[in-house]
Structure formats: structure tokens, C-alpha cells
Coordinates of N, CA and C in Angstrom, one line a residue:
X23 N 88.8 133.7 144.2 CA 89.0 133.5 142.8 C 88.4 134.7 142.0
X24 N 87.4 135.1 142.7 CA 86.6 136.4 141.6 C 87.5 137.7 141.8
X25 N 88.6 137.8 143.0 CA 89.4 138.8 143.0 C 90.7 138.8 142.4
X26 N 91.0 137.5 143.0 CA 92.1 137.2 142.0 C 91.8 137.1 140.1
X27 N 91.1 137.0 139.8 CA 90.6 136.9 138.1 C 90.4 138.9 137.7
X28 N 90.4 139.3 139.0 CA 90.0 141.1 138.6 C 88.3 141.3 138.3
X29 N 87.7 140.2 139.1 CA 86.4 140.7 138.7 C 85.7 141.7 140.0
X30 N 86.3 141.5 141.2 CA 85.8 142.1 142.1 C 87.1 142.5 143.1
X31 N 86.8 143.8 144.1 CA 87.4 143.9 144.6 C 87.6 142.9 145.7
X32 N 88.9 143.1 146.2 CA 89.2 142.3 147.4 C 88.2 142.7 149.0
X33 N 87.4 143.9 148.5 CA 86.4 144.7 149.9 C 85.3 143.6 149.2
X34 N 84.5 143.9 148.3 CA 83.9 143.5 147.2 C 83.1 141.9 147.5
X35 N 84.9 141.2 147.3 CA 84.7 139.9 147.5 C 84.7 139.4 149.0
X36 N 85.5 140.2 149.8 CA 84.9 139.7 151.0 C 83.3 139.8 151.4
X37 N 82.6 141.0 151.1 CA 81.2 141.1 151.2 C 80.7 139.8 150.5
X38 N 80.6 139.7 149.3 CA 80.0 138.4 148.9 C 80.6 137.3 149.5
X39 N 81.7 136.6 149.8 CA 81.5 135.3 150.7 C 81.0 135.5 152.1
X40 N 81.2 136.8 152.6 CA 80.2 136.7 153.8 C 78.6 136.4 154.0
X41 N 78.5 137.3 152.9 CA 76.6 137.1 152.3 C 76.4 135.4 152.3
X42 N 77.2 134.7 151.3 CA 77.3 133.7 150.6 C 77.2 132.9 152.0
X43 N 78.0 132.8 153.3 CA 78.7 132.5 154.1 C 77.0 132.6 155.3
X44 N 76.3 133.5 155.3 CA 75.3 134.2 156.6 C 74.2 133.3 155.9
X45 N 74.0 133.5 154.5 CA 72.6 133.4 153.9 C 72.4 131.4 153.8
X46 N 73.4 130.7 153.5 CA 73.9 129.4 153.5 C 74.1 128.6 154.7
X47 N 74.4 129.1 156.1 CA 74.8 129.1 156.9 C 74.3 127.5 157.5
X48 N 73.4 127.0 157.2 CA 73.0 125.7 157.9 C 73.5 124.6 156.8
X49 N 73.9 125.0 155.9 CA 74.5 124.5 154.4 C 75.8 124.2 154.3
X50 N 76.5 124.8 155.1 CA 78.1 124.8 155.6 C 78.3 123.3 155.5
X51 N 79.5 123.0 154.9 CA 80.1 121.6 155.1 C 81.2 121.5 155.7
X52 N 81.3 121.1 156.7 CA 82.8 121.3 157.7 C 84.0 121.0 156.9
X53 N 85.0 121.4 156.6 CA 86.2 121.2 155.5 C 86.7 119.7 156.1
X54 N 86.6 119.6 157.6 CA 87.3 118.5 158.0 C 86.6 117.0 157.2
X55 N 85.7 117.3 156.3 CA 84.4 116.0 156.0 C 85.3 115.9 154.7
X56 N 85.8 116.8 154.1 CA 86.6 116.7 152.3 C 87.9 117.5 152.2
X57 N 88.5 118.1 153.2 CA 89.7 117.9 152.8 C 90.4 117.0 152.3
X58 N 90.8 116.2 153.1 CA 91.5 115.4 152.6 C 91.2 114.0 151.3
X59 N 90.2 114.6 150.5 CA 89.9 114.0 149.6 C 89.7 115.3 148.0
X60 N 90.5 116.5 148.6 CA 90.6 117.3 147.8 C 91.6 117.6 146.5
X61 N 92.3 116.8 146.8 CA 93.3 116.4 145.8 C 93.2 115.1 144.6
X62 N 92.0 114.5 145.4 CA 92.1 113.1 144.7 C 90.8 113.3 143.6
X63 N 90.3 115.3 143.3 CA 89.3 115.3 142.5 C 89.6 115.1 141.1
X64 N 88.9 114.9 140.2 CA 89.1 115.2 138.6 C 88.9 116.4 138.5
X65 N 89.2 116.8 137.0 CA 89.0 118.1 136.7 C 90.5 118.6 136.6
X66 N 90.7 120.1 135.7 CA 92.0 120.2 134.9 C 91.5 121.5 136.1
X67 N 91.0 121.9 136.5 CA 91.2 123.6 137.6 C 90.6 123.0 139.0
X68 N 92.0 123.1 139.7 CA 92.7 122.5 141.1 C 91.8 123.8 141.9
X69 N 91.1 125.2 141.5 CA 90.0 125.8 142.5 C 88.8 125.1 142.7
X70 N 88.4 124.1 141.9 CA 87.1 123.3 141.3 C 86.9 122.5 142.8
X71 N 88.3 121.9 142.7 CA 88.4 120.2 143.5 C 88.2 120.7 145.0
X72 N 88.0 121.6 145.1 CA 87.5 121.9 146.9 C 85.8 122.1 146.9
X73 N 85.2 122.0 145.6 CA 83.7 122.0 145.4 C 83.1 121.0 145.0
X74 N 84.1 120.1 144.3 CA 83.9 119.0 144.4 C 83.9 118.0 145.4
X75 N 85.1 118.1 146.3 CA 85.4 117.1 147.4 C 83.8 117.2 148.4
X76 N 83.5 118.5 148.3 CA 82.4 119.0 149.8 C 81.1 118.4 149.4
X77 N 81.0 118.6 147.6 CA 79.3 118.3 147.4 C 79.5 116.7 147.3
X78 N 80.7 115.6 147.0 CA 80.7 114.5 147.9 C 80.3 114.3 149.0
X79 N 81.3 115.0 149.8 CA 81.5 114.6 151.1 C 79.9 114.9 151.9
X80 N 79.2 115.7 151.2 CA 77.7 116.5 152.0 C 77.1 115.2 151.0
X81 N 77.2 114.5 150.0 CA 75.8 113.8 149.6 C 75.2 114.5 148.9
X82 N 75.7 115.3 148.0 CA 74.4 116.6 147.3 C 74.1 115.8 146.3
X83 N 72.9 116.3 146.2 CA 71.8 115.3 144.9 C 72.7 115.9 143.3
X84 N 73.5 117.0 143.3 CA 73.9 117.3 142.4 C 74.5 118.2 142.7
X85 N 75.8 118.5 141.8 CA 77.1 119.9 141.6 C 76.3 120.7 140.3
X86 N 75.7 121.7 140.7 CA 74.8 122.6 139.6 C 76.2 123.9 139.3
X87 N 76.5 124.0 137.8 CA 77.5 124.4 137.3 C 77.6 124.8 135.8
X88 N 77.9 125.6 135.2 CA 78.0 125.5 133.6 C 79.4 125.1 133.3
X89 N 80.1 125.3 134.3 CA 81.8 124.9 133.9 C 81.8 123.0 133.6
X90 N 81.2 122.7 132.6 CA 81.5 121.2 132.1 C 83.2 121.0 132.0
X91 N 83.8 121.6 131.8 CA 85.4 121.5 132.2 C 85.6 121.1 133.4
X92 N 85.8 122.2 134.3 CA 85.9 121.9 135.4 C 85.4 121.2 136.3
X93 N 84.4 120.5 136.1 CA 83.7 119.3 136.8 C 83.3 117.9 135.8
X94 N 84.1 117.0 135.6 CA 83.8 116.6 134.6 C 83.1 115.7 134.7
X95 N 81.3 115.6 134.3 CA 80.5 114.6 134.8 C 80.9 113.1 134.8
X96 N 81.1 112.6 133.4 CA 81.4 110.9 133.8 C 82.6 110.6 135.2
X97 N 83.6 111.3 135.5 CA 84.4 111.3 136.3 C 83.4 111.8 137.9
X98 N 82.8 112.1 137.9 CA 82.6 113.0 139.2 C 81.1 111.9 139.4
X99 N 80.1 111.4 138.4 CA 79.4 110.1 138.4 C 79.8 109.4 139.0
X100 N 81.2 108.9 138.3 CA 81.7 107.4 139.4 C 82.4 107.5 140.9
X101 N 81.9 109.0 141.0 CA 82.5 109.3 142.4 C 81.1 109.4 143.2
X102 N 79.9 109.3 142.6 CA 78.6 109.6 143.2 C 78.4 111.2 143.1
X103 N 78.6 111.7 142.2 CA 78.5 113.5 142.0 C 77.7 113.4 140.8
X104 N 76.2 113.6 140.7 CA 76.0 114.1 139.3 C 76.2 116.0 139.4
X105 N 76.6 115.9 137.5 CA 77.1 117.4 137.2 C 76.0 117.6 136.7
X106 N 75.3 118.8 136.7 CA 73.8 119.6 135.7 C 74.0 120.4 135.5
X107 N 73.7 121.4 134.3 CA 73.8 122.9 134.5 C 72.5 123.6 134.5
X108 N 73.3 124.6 135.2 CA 71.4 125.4 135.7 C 70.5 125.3 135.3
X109 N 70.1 125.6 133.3 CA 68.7 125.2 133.0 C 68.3 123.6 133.3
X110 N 69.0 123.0 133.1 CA 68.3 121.4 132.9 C 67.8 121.2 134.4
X111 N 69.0 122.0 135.4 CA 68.5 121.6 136.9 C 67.2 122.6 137.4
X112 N 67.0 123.5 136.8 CA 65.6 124.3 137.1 C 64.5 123.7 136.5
X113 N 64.9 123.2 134.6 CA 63.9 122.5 134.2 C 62.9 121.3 135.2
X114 N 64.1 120.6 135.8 CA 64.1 119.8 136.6 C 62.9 120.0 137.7
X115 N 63.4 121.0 138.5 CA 62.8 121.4 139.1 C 61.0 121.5 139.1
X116 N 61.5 122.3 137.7 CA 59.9 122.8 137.3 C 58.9 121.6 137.1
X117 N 59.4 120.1 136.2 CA 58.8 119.2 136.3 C 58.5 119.0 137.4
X118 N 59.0 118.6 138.9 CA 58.7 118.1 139.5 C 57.6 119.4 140.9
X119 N 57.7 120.3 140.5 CA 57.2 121.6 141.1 C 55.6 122.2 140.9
X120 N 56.3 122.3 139.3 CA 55.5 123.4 138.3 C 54.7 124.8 139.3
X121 N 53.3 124.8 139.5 CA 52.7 125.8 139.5 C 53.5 126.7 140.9
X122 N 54.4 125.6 141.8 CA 55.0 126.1 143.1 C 56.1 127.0 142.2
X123 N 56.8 126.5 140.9 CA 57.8 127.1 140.7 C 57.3 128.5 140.2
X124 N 56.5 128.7 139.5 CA 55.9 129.6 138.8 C 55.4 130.9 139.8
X125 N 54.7 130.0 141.3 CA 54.4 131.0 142.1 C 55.7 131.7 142.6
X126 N 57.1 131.0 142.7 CA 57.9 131.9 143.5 C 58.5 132.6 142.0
X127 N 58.4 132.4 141.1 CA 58.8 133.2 140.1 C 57.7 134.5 139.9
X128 N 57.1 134.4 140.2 CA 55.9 135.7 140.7 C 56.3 136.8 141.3
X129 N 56.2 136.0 142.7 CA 56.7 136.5 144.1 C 58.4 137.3 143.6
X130 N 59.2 136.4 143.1 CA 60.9 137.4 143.2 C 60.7 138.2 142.1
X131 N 59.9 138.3 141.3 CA 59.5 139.6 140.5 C 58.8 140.6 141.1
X132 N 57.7 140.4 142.0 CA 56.9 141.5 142.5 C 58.0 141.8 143.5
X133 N 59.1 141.5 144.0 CA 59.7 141.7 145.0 C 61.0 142.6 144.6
X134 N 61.6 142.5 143.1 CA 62.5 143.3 142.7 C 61.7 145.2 143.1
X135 N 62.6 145.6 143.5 CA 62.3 147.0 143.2 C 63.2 147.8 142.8
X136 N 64.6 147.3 142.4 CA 65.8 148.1 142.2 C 66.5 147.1 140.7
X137 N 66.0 147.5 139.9 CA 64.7 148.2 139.2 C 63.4 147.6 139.3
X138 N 62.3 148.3 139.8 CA 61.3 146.6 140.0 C 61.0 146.2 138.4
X139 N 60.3 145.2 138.7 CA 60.6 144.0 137.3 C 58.7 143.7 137.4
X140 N 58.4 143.3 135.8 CA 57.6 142.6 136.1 C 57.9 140.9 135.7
X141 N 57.0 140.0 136.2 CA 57.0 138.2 135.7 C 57.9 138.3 134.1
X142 N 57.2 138.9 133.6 CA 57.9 138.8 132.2 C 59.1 139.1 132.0
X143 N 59.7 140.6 132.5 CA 60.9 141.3 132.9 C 62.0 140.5 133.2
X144 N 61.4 139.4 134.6 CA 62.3 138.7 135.3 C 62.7 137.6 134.4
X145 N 62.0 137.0 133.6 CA 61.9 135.6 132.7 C 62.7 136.1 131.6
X146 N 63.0 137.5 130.8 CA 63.9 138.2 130.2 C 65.0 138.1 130.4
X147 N 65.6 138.3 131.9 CA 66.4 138.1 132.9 C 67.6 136.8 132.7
X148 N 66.2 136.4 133.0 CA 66.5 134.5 133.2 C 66.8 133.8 131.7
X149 N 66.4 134.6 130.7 CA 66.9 134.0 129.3 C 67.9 134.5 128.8
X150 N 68.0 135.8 129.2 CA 69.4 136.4 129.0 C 70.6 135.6 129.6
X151 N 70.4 134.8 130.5 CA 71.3 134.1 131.7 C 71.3 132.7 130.9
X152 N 70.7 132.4 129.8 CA 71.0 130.7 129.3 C 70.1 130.2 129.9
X153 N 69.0 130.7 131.0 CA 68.2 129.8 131.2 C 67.2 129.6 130.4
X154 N 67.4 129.2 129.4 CA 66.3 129.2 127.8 C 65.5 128.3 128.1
X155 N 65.4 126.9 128.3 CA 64.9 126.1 128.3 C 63.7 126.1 129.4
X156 N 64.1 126.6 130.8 CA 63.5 126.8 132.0 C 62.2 128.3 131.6
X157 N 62.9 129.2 131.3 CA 61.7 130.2 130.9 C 61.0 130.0 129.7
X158 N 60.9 128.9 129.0 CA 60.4 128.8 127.9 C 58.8 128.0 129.3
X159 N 59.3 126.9 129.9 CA 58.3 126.3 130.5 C 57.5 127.0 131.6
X160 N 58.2 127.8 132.5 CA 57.4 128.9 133.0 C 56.4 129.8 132.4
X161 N 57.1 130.1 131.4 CA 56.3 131.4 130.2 C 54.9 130.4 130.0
X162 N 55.0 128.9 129.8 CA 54.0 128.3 128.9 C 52.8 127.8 129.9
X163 N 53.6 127.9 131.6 CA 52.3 127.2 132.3 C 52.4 126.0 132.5

């Protein structure tokens, strides 16, 4: 989809679903578990319903997404799918986490080096990205 749309090359995008593909790899949901319930998704964009059928068919605690179109929570609910989008599901997180979340938000800052970042830098990052709500509670501790 990201080549077809002209965001990346077709070399491009094969590197990223490989990455996507190596780095996930125990994450994999066999197509044979949601194929054939890939048709019968909601949602008005028919690329969606093959991410929907899999995070059914795996059981995921949640489809983490900002496309509220394309996955459309009360529908994808009565199918056992809750929809979130990334801040509320980090927020989430952070509640149930906190100082763990804060340490790996440490750690992937001291870890940037291209350009390295500092804690603050990265949480700049992360609010530039909509995750407002999430860096507001990191920042506060």
C-alpha cells in the first residue's frame, strides 16, 4: 500500500516489510487462521480487512490504529476487536507500567545517535506524532 499510494519505493517497501517481517517474526499469524473471514470485515477500505481478520483470528488485546475509519470500533467490538489509538494505548500502558515505561523511554533516547536525542528531544518527537496525552505523563513522572 505505501508503494502503491507513492510514499515509498517498490525497493523501499520491500525493505520495510522485510524488517517488519524479521523483527515480528514470532508475531506472524498464519493467513490460513483469517483468510477466509477477510471479507466478512467492516470498514469502507477492503486493505484494512486483512488486519482486521488476523488481529481476530490471533486474539489481540487490541487493533492499535488512528485510522477510526477504517477500523470501525463499535463494529470490530462485536466482533471481539477493541480499536485504540496510539496515545490512549501508550497512556494505557503507562498506567499500568509507569516508572518501567519511563525507564525504556530513557534507554531509546540514550540509544538514538542519528541524530542522538536527549529524554526531552525524544518526548518532542512523540508530541509532534499526536502522542500528546502519553508525553504529557512521562514528562510529569
Amino acid at each position: 500500500m505505501i508503494v502503491r499510494e507513492h510514499q515509498r519505493t517498490p525497493e523501499s517497501g520491500t525493505a520495510v516489510t522485510s524488517a517488519i517481517r524479521e523483527f515480528f517474526d514470532d508475531a506472524r499469524i498464519d493467513p490460513q487462521l483469517y483468510r477466509h473471514s477477510v471479507d466478512q470485515m467492516p470498514g469502507p477500505d477492503l486493505d484494512d480487512h486483512v488486519h482486521s481478520a488476523a488481529a481476530i483470528a490471533a486474539r489481540a488485546d487490541a487493533l492499535i490504529t488512528w485510522d477510526k475509519t477504517g477500523f470501525p470500533s463499535k463494529k470490530l467490538a462485536a466482533l471481539g476487536l477493541r480499536v485504540v489509538d496510539p496515545d490512549t494505548y501508550l497512556v494505557e500502558v503507562f498506567d499500568e507500567l509507569g516508572d518501567g515505561v519511563i525507564v525504556t523511554v530513557d534507554q531509546l533516547a540514550r540509544s538514538k545517535t542519528r541524530p542522538p536525542m536527549s529524554t526531552d528531544d525524544l518526548l518532542d518527537r512523540l508530541d509532534g506524532a499526536d502522542l500528546v496525552r502519553f508525553t504529557k505523563r512521562v514528562r510529569r513522572g
